[in-house]
PDB file of C-alpha atoms in Angstrom:
ATOM      1  CA  MET A   1     -71.744 -51.886 -12.354  1.00 38.00           C
ATOM      2  CA  LYS A   2     -75.392 -51.836 -11.387  1.00 38.00           C
ATOM      3  CA  PRO A   3     -78.138 -53.275 -13.603  1.00 39.00           C
ATOM      4  CA  PHE A   4     -80.564 -50.507 -12.727  1.00 33.00           C
ATOM      5  CA  VAL A   5     -79.697 -46.839 -12.522  1.00 33.00           C
ATOM      6  CA  HIS A   6     -81.821 -44.154 -10.887  1.00 34.00           C
ATOM      7  CA  VAL A   7     -81.791 -40.839 -12.708  1.00 33.00           C
ATOM      8  CA  ASP A   8     -82.933 -37.474 -11.375  1.00 38.00           C
ATOM      9  CA  LEU A   9     -84.445 -35.667 -14.362  1.00 35.00           C
ATOM     10  CA  ASP A  10     -83.460 -32.167 -13.274  1.00 42.00           C
ATOM     11  CA  ASN A  11     -79.993 -33.341 -12.281  1.00 42.00           C
ATOM     12  CA  SER A  12     -79.930 -31.281  -9.112  1.00 42.00           C
ATOM     13  CA  HIS A  13     -79.385 -32.584  -5.614  1.00 45.00           C
ATOM     14  CA  ASP A  14     -79.460 -30.374  -2.584  1.00 48.00           C
ATOM     15  CA  HIS A  15     -76.820 -31.475  -0.129  1.00 47.00           C
ATOM     16  CA  GLY A  16     -76.581 -28.552   2.277  1.00 49.00           C
ATOM     17  CA  GLY A  17     -76.692 -25.989  -0.517  1.00 48.00           C
ATOM     18  CA  GLU A  18     -74.399 -27.972  -2.804  1.00 47.00           C
ATOM     19  CA  THR A  19     -75.335 -29.168  -6.276  1.00 48.00           C
ATOM     20  CA  ASP A  20     -73.865 -32.170  -8.067  1.00 49.00           C
ATOM     21  CA  SER A  21     -71.292 -30.964 -10.584  1.00 50.00           C
ATOM     22  CA  GLU A  22     -71.701 -33.906 -12.934  1.00 49.00           C
ATOM     23  CA  PRO A  23     -74.928 -34.020 -15.006  1.00 48.00           C
ATOM     24  CA  LYS A  24     -76.709 -37.309 -15.450  1.00 47.00           C
ATOM     25  CA  PRO A  25     -77.878 -38.799 -18.751  1.00 43.00           C
ATOM     26  CA  PRO A  26     -81.503 -38.314 -19.846  1.00 41.00           C
ATOM     27  CA  VAL A  27     -82.537 -41.859 -19.088  1.00 41.00           C
ATOM     28  CA  VAL A  28     -85.904 -42.469 -17.493  1.00 37.00           C
ATOM     29  CA  ALA A  29     -85.262 -46.175 -16.984  1.00 46.00           C
ATOM     30  CA  THR A  30     -82.258 -48.415 -17.493  1.00 58.00           C
ATOM     31  CA  MET A  31     -82.338 -52.184 -17.858  1.00 62.00           C
ATOM     32  CA  SER A  32     -79.678 -54.809 -17.573  1.00 74.00           C
ATOM     33  CA  ALA A  33     -78.266 -55.835 -20.957  1.00 77.00           C
ATOM     34  CA  LYS A  34     -78.917 -59.492 -20.211  1.00 83.00           C
ATOM     35  CA  VAL A  35     -82.658 -58.764 -20.142  1.00 87.00           C
ATOM     36  CA  ILE A  36     -82.436 -58.476 -23.938  1.00 88.00           C
ATOM     37  CA  THR A  37     -80.772 -61.897 -24.049  1.00 90.00           C
ATOM     38  CA  TYR A  38     -83.484 -63.437 -21.881  1.00 92.00           C
ATOM     39  CA  ALA A  39     -86.199 -61.759 -23.958  1.00 93.00           C
ATOM     40  CA  THR A  40     -84.676 -62.990 -27.232  1.00 94.00           C
ATOM     41  CA  VAL A  41     -84.373 -66.595 -26.109  1.00 95.00           C
ATOM     42  CA  GLY A  42     -87.639 -66.613 -24.169  1.00 96.00           C
ATOM     43  CA  LEU A  43     -89.821 -65.172 -26.924  1.00 97.00           C
ATOM     44  CA  THR A  44     -88.242 -67.279 -29.669  1.00 97.00           C
ATOM     45  CA  THR A  45     -88.610 -70.523 -27.703  1.00 97.00           C
ATOM     46  CA  THR A  46     -92.141 -69.755 -26.516  1.00 97.00           C
ATOM     47  CA  THR A  47     -93.322 -68.780 -30.002  1.00 97.00           C
ATOM     48  CA  ILE A  48     -91.981 -71.955 -31.586  1.00 97.00           C
ATOM     49  CA  ILE A  49     -93.373 -74.245 -28.865  1.00 97.00           C
ATOM     50  CA  VAL A  50     -96.828 -72.625 -28.834  1.00 97.00           C
ATOM     51  CA  SER A  51     -97.019 -72.770 -32.649  1.00 97.00           C
ATOM     52  CA  TYR A  52     -95.987 -76.426 -32.603  1.00 97.00           C
ATOM     53  CA  ILE A  53     -98.546 -77.333 -29.925  1.00 97.00           C
ATOM     54  CA  LEU A  54    -101.358 -75.597 -31.809  1.00 97.00           C
ATOM     55  CA  ALA A  55    -100.369 -77.151 -35.145  1.00 96.00           C
ATOM     56  CA  VAL A  56    -100.388 -80.635 -33.635  1.00 97.00           C
ATOM     57  CA  ALA A  57    -103.486 -80.146 -31.448  1.00 96.00           C
ATOM     58  CA  LEU A  58    -105.533 -78.843 -34.384  1.00 95.00           C
ATOM     59  CA  GLY A  59    -104.427 -81.683 -36.646  1.00 95.00           C
ATOM     60  CA  HIS A  60    -102.437 -79.484 -38.992  1.00 95.00           C
ATOM     61  CA  GLU A  61     -99.189 -81.373 -38.402  1.00 94.00           C
ATOM     62  CA  LYS A  62     -98.115 -84.717 -36.980  1.00 93.00           C
ATOM     63  CA  ALA A  63     -96.446 -84.703 -33.590  1.00 94.00           C
ATOM     64  CA  TRP A  64     -93.287 -86.392 -34.944  1.00 94.00           C
ATOM     65  CA  LEU A  65     -91.863 -84.359 -36.470  1.00 94.00           C
ATOM     66  CA  PRO A  66     -92.732 -81.318 -38.556  1.00 95.00           C
ATOM     67  CA  MET A  67     -90.253 -78.743 -39.777  1.00 95.00           C
ATOM     68  CA  ILE A  68     -90.487 -75.636 -37.639  1.00 95.00           C
ATOM     69  CA  SER A  69     -91.741 -73.676 -40.650  1.00 93.00           C
ATOM     70  CA  ASP A  70     -94.584 -76.166 -41.103  1.00 94.00           C
ATOM     71  CA  CYS A  71     -95.972 -74.937 -37.786  1.00 94.00           C
ATOM     72  CA  ALA A  72     -96.471 -71.506 -39.353  1.00 92.00           C
ATOM     73  CA  ILE A  73     -98.688 -72.374 -42.325  1.00 93.00           C
ATOM     74  CA  HIS A  74    -102.226 -72.632 -40.953  1.00 94.00           C
ATOM     75  CA  ALA A  75    -104.328 -70.344 -38.768  1.00 92.00           C
ATOM     76  CA  PRO A  76    -104.268 -69.604 -35.893  1.00 94.00           C
ATOM     77  CA  GLU A  77    -100.685 -70.721 -35.211  1.00 94.00           C
ATOM     78  CA  LYS A  78     -99.288 -68.871 -38.225  1.00 93.00           C
ATOM     79  CA  TYR A  79    -100.288 -65.535 -36.698  1.00 95.00           C
ATOM     80  CA  ILE A  80     -98.615 -66.340 -33.398  1.00 96.00           C
ATOM     81  CA  PHE A  81     -95.511 -67.521 -35.217  1.00 95.00           C
ATOM     82  CA  ARG A  82     -95.337 -64.515 -37.522  1.00 95.00           C
ATOM     83  CA  TYR A  83     -95.749 -61.794 -34.934  1.00 95.00           C
ATOM     84  CA  GLY A  84     -93.685 -63.577 -32.296  1.00 96.00           C
ATOM     85  CA  MET A  85     -90.755 -64.348 -34.578  1.00 96.00           C
ATOM     86  CA  LEU A  86     -90.718 -60.896 -36.174  1.00 96.00           C
ATOM     87  CA  VAL A  87     -90.230 -59.411 -32.720  1.00 96.00           C
ATOM     88  CA  SER A  88     -87.667 -62.136 -32.006  1.00 96.00           C
ATOM     89  CA  ALA A  89     -85.738 -61.139 -35.147  1.00 96.00           C
ATOM     90  CA  ALA A  90     -85.593 -57.530 -33.928  1.00 95.00           C
ATOM     91  CA  LEU A  91     -84.466 -58.683 -30.483  1.00 95.00           C
ATOM     92  CA  LEU A  92     -81.864 -60.951 -32.068  1.00 95.00           C
ATOM     93  CA  ALA A  93     -80.427 -58.007 -34.003  1.00 95.00           C
ATOM     94  CA  THR A  94     -80.309 -55.993 -30.765  1.00 91.00           C
ATOM     95  CA  ASN A  95     -78.613 -58.880 -28.992  1.00 89.00           C
ATOM     96  CA  VAL A  96     -76.025 -59.097 -31.771  1.00 90.00           C
ATOM     97  CA  LEU A  97     -75.298 -55.368 -31.403  1.00 88.00           C
ATOM     98  CA  ILE A  98     -74.927 -55.751 -27.635  1.00 84.00           C
ATOM     99  CA  ILE A  99     -72.529 -58.675 -27.989  1.00 80.00           C
ATOM    100  CA  HIS A 100     -70.537 -56.901 -30.681  1.00 79.00           C
ATOM    101  CA  SER A 101     -70.313 -53.595 -28.817  1.00 76.00           C
ATOM    102  CA  SER A 102     -69.345 -55.178 -25.507  1.00 69.00           C
ATOM    103  CA  THR A 103     -66.650 -57.429 -26.975  1.00 65.00           C
ATOM    104  CA  LYS A 104     -65.359 -55.752 -30.156  1.00 60.00           C
ATOM    105  CA  SER A 105     -62.108 -54.659 -28.518  1.00 55.00           C
ATOM    106  CA  SER A 106     -61.140 -58.245 -27.705  1.00 57.00           C
ATOM    107  CA  TYR A 107     -62.324 -60.144 -30.795  1.00 62.00           C
ATOM    108  CA  SER A 108     -60.588 -60.457 -34.114  1.00 65.00           C
ATOM    109  CA  GLY A 109     -62.979 -60.462 -37.039  1.00 73.00           C
ATOM    110  CA  ALA A 110     -65.354 -58.103 -35.235  1.00 79.00           C
ATOM    111  CA  LYS A 111     -66.807 -56.730 -38.477  1.00 84.00           C
ATOM    112  CA  ALA A 112     -67.477 -60.230 -39.788  1.00 87.00           C
ATOM    113  CA  THR A 113     -69.171 -61.096 -36.508  1.00 88.00           C
ATOM    114  CA  LEU A 114     -71.444 -58.075 -36.687  1.00 90.00           C
ATOM    115  CA  THR A 115     -72.232 -58.562 -40.381  1.00 92.00           C
ATOM    116  CA  SER A 116     -73.057 -62.252 -40.057  1.00 95.00           C
ATOM    117  CA  GLY A 117     -75.168 -61.698 -36.935  1.00 94.00           C
ATOM    118  CA  LEU A 118     -77.246 -58.920 -38.470  1.00 96.00           C
ATOM    119  CA  ALA A 119     -77.611 -60.865 -41.732  1.00 97.00           C
ATOM    120  CA  ALA A 120     -78.939 -63.796 -39.711  1.00 97.00           C
ATOM    121  CA  ALA A 121     -81.466 -61.549 -37.966  1.00 97.00           C
ATOM    122  CA  PHE A 122     -82.591 -60.229 -41.362  1.00 97.00           C
ATOM    123  CA  GLY A 123     -82.944 -63.788 -42.653  1.00 96.00           C
ATOM    124  CA  LEU A 124     -85.038 -64.738 -39.628  1.00 97.00           C
ATOM    125  CA  GLY A 125     -87.322 -61.772 -40.189  1.00 96.00           C
ATOM    126  CA  LEU A 126     -87.725 -62.545 -43.891  1.00 96.00           C
ATOM    127  CA  LEU A 127     -88.454 -66.258 -43.460  1.00 95.00           C
ATOM    128  CA  THR A 128     -91.046 -65.292 -40.852  1.00 94.00           C
ATOM    129  CA  ALA A 129     -92.712 -62.687 -43.051  1.00 93.00           C
ATOM    130  CA  VAL A 130     -92.931 -65.107 -45.995  1.00 92.00           C
ATOM    131  CA  ASN A 131     -93.947 -68.597 -44.907  1.00 88.00           C
ATOM    132  CA  VAL A 132     -93.015 -71.732 -46.799  1.00 85.00           C
ATOM    133  CA  GLN A 133     -96.432 -72.042 -48.442  1.00 87.00           C
ATOM    134  CA  GLU A 134     -96.645 -68.438 -49.623  1.00 87.00           C
ATOM    135  CA  PHE A 135     -93.364 -68.330 -51.555  1.00 89.00           C
ATOM    136  CA  THR A 136     -91.077 -71.309 -51.044  1.00 89.00           C
ATOM    137  CA  PRO A 137     -87.943 -69.957 -52.822  1.00 92.00           C
ATOM    138  CA  VAL A 138     -87.840 -66.769 -50.723  1.00 95.00           C
ATOM    139  CA  HIS A 139     -88.601 -68.611 -47.493  1.00 94.00           C
ATOM    140  CA  GLY A 140     -86.016 -71.290 -48.215  1.00 93.00           C
ATOM    141  CA  THR A 141     -83.309 -68.788 -49.132  1.00 95.00           C
ATOM    142  CA  ALA A 142     -84.020 -66.733 -46.009  1.00 96.00           C
ATOM    143  CA  ALA A 143     -83.788 -69.871 -43.863  1.00 95.00           C
ATOM    144  CA  VAL A 144     -80.391 -70.720 -45.364  1.00 96.00           C
ATOM    145  CA  VAL A 145     -79.195 -67.148 -44.720  1.00 97.00           C
ATOM    146  CA  PHE A 146     -80.369 -67.304 -41.113  1.00 97.00           C
ATOM    147  CA  PHE A 147     -78.820 -70.650 -40.171  1.00 97.00           C
ATOM    148  CA  LEU A 148     -75.615 -70.204 -42.177  1.00 97.00           C
ATOM    149  CA  CYS A 149     -74.902 -66.641 -41.043  1.00 97.00           C
ATOM    150  CA  TYR A 150     -75.674 -67.349 -37.410  1.00 97.00           C
ATOM    151  CA  GLU A 151     -73.436 -70.389 -37.510  1.00 96.00           C
ATOM    152  CA  ILE A 152     -70.628 -68.129 -38.769  1.00 95.00           C
ATOM    153  CA  PHE A 153     -71.463 -65.693 -35.961  1.00 93.00           C
ATOM    154  CA  MET A 154     -71.226 -68.477 -33.361  1.00 93.00           C
ATOM    155  CA  MET A 155     -68.030 -69.908 -34.821  1.00 92.00           C
ATOM    156  CA  ILE A 156     -66.161 -66.597 -34.859  1.00 90.00           C
ATOM    157  CA  ILE A 157     -67.129 -65.795 -31.286  1.00 88.00           C
ATOM    158  CA  SER A 158     -66.344 -69.325 -30.077  1.00 87.00           C
ATOM    159  CA  ALA A 159     -62.918 -69.187 -31.719  1.00 86.00           C
ATOM    160  CA  ASN A 160     -62.032 -65.858 -30.087  1.00 82.00           C
ATOM    161  CA  ALA A 161     -63.856 -65.993 -26.756  1.00 78.00           C
ATOM    162  CA  ALA A 162     -60.922 -67.597 -24.936  1.00 74.00           C
ATOM    163  CA  ALA A 163     -59.076 -64.274 -25.158  1.00 74.00           C
ATOM    164  CA  ASP A 164     -61.874 -62.452 -23.332  1.00 73.00           C
ATOM    165  CA  GLU A 165     -61.299 -62.618 -19.585  1.00 74.00           C
ATOM    166  CA  ARG A 166     -64.947 -61.730 -18.936  1.00 74.00           C
ATOM    167  CA  ILE A 167     -66.071 -65.060 -20.385  1.00 80.00           C
ATOM    168  CA  SER A 168     -65.712 -67.944 -17.952  1.00 82.00           C
ATOM    169  CA  ARG A 169     -64.435 -71.365 -18.914  1.00 86.00           C
ATOM    170  CA  SER A 170     -67.878 -72.929 -18.450  1.00 88.00           C
ATOM    171  CA  SER A 171     -69.518 -70.266 -20.622  1.00 88.00           C
ATOM    172  CA  LEU A 172     -66.847 -70.753 -23.288  1.00 89.00           C
ATOM    173  CA  ASN A 173     -67.416 -74.516 -23.280  1.00 92.00           C
ATOM    174  CA  VAL A 174     -71.172 -74.025 -23.692  1.00 94.00           C
ATOM    175  CA  LYS A 175     -70.611 -71.685 -26.642  1.00 93.00           C
ATOM    176  CA  ARG A 176     -68.204 -74.029 -28.373  1.00 94.00           C
ATOM    177  CA  ALA A 177     -70.381 -77.084 -27.803  1.00 96.00           C
ATOM    178  CA  ALA A 178     -73.493 -75.301 -29.094  1.00 97.00           C
ATOM    179  CA  ALA A 179     -71.662 -74.010 -32.165  1.00 96.00           C
ATOM    180  CA  LEU A 180     -70.200 -77.455 -32.913  1.00 96.00           C
ATOM    181  CA  VAL A 181     -73.476 -79.364 -32.519  1.00 97.00           C
ATOM    182  CA  SER A 182     -75.276 -76.794 -34.660  1.00 97.00           C
ATOM    183  CA  PHE A 183     -72.552 -77.074 -37.307  1.00 97.00           C
ATOM    184  CA  VAL A 184     -72.910 -80.860 -37.443  1.00 97.00           C
ATOM    185  CA  ALA A 185     -76.707 -80.526 -37.688  1.00 97.00           C
ATOM    186  CA  LEU A 186     -76.452 -78.042 -40.576  1.00 96.00           C
ATOM    187  CA  ILE A 187     -73.910 -80.173 -42.429  1.00 96.00           C
ATOM    188  CA  SER A 188     -76.271 -83.120 -42.013  1.00 96.00           C
ATOM    189  CA  ILE A 189     -79.160 -81.101 -43.448  1.00 95.00           C
ATOM    190  CA  ALA A 190     -77.021 -80.139 -46.442  1.00 94.00           C
ATOM    191  CA  GLY A 191     -76.092 -83.762 -47.029  1.00 94.00           C
ATOM    192  CA  MET A 192     -79.672 -85.021 -46.810  1.00 94.00           C
ATOM    193  CA  SER A 193     -81.335 -82.174 -48.699  1.00 88.00           C
ATOM    194  CA  PHE A 194     -80.783 -83.883 -52.057  1.00 89.00           C
ATOM    195  CA  LYS A 195     -83.395 -86.452 -51.025  1.00 88.00           C
ATOM    196  CA  TRP A 196     -85.606 -84.178 -48.959  1.00 85.00           C
ATOM    197  CA  SER A 197     -88.755 -86.315 -49.086  1.00 84.00           C
ATOM    198  CA  HIS A 198     -86.858 -89.424 -48.033  1.00 90.00           C
ATOM    199  CA  PHE A 199     -84.988 -87.755 -45.160  1.00 92.00           C
ATOM    200  CA  ARG A 200     -87.704 -85.308 -44.109  1.00 93.00           C
ATOM    201  CA  THR A 201     -87.855 -86.433 -40.465  1.00 94.00           C
ATOM    202  CA  PRO A 202     -84.053 -86.553 -39.919  1.00 96.00           C
ATOM    203  CA  ILE A 203     -83.819 -83.097 -41.526  1.00 96.00           C
ATOM    204  CA  ALA A 204     -86.505 -81.816 -39.156  1.00 96.00           C
ATOM    205  CA  ILE A 205     -84.598 -83.261 -36.194  1.00 97.00           C
ATOM    206  CA  CYS A 206     -81.445 -81.464 -37.330  1.00 97.00           C
ATOM    207  CA  GLU A 207     -83.349 -78.199 -37.791  1.00 97.00           C
ATOM    208  CA  TRP A 208     -84.832 -78.375 -34.289  1.00 97.00           C
ATOM    209  CA  THR A 209     -81.401 -79.294 -32.911  1.00 97.00           C
ATOM    210  CA  SER A 210     -79.679 -76.345 -34.582  1.00 97.00           C
ATOM    211  CA  THR A 211     -82.410 -73.994 -33.371  1.00 97.00           C
ATOM    212  CA  LEU A 212     -82.015 -75.281 -29.814  1.00 97.00           C
ATOM    213  CA  MET A 213     -78.239 -74.819 -29.984  1.00 97.00           C
ATOM    214  CA  ILE A 214     -78.699 -71.208 -31.099  1.00 96.00           C
ATOM    215  CA  GLN A 215     -80.883 -70.542 -28.058  1.00 96.00           C
ATOM    216  CA  ILE A 216     -78.343 -72.166 -25.717  1.00 96.00           C
ATOM    217  CA  PHE A 217     -75.521 -70.182 -27.310  1.00 95.00           C
ATOM    218  CA  ASN A 218     -77.400 -66.904 -26.873  1.00 93.00           C
ATOM    219  CA  LEU A 219     -78.425 -67.749 -23.327  1.00 92.00           C
ATOM    220  CA  SER A 220     -74.788 -68.273 -22.338  1.00 90.00           C
ATOM    221  CA  PHE A 221     -74.190 -64.532 -22.773  1.00 86.00           C
ATOM    222  CA  ALA A 222     -76.519 -63.733 -19.888  1.00 84.00           C
ATOM    223  CA  LYS A 223     -73.791 -64.927 -17.520  1.00 79.00           C
ATOM    224  CA  ASP A 224     -71.079 -62.989 -19.380  1.00 79.00           C
ATOM    225  CA  LEU A 225     -73.016 -59.728 -19.370  1.00 75.00           C
ATOM    226  CA  GLY A 226     -73.750 -60.056 -15.660  1.00 68.00           C
ATOM    227  CA  SER A 227     -75.230 -56.848 -14.272  1.00 63.00           C
ATOM    228  CA  THR A 228     -73.959 -54.677 -17.113  1.00 63.00           C
ATOM    229  CA  ALA A 229     -76.502 -52.010 -18.011  1.00 60.00           C
ATOM    230  CA  LEU A 230     -77.259 -51.169 -21.625  1.00 58.00           C
ATOM    231  CA  GLN A 231     -75.943 -47.645 -21.127  1.00 54.00           C
ATOM    232  CA  GLU A 232     -72.642 -49.031 -19.825  1.00 52.00           C
ATOM    233  CA  ILE A 233     -71.816 -50.926 -23.019  1.00 52.00           C
ATOM    234  CA  ALA A 234     -69.297 -49.066 -25.137  1.00 44.00           C
ATOM    235  CA  GLY A 235     -70.744 -47.804 -28.384  1.00 43.00           C
ATOM    236  CA  ILE A 236     -74.402 -48.449 -27.570  1.00 43.00           C
ATOM    237  CA  VAL A 237     -75.234 -45.046 -26.030  1.00 38.00           C
ATOM    238  CA  GLN A 238     -73.171 -41.903 -25.745  1.00 39.00           C
ATOM    239  CA  PHE A 239     -74.144 -38.867 -23.718  1.00 36.00           C
ATOM    240  CA  PRO A 240     -72.845 -35.292 -23.703  1.00 36.00           C
ATOM    241  CA  SER A 241     -70.758 -34.815 -20.568  1.00 38.00           C
ATOM    242  CA  GLN A 242     -71.654 -31.223 -19.754  1.00 34.00           C
ATOM    243  CA  ARG A 243     -75.348 -30.406 -19.831  1.00 36.00           C
ATOM    244  CA  ARG A 244     -78.191 -29.798 -17.428  1.00 39.00           C
ATOM    245  CA  TYR A 245     -81.186 -31.948 -18.330  1.00 36.00           C
ATOM    246  CA  LYS A 246     -84.723 -30.819 -17.717  1.00 39.00           C
ATOM    247  CA  LEU A 247     -87.998 -32.673 -18.126  1.00 35.00           C
ATOM    248  CA  GLN A 248     -88.813 -30.727 -21.290  1.00 40.00           C
ATOM    249  CA  ASP A 249     -85.633 -32.033 -22.921  1.00 40.00           C
ATOM    250  CA  LEU A 250     -87.164 -35.508 -22.967  1.00 36.00           C
ATOM    251  CA  MET A 251     -90.379 -34.442 -24.706  1.00 40.00           C
TER     252      MET A 251
END
């Protein structure tokens, strides 16, 4: 499978008076599926780091160690965080759909995987739209939904990935390690949350750790997807098999 596919819009090729019998899909450009994975991880990581640097540099937060959400309270970093993470939430949902559609035939609990992944993406979008200072209950609930649901997503995939021959042993080990470390971090947060003010820094460390593990987990799929194109993933795009596409069909 090739990561990039050239498409002739009028679907006709003159080879000594012959014309291709098979029409081609109306795709102007095709990208490798792993580009979505790179974009998700790259934008999420960059947004968080830039927001943290600005929050610390402008004296809004101490260097060691704010909660990630604390780096999204004051201007100008809150604008970078909000717009960056909203796009990241959309990319995360897309990434979840890609993973689900490319592996659903080999995973048990496929519906639970899809549901938990999309719920996590929704939680990420909501906690980004409503920062911790604007409405703490909504932000806090959304954060719990994001971390809990994505942990379920990681656990289900890690438990079933061994049956998928497309996932290498090294990739499987990375997934399982990331899911386990994130699980321990979240359990630690739950245990310390009853004395939040006393354990604020350890809780922040666990939050950053879990966030890092999520990025590592997602990044591991870039190797699994290889050069697979988005249009080659079952269930993502379907095209009619018998039709002649013209430029006006795309307008």
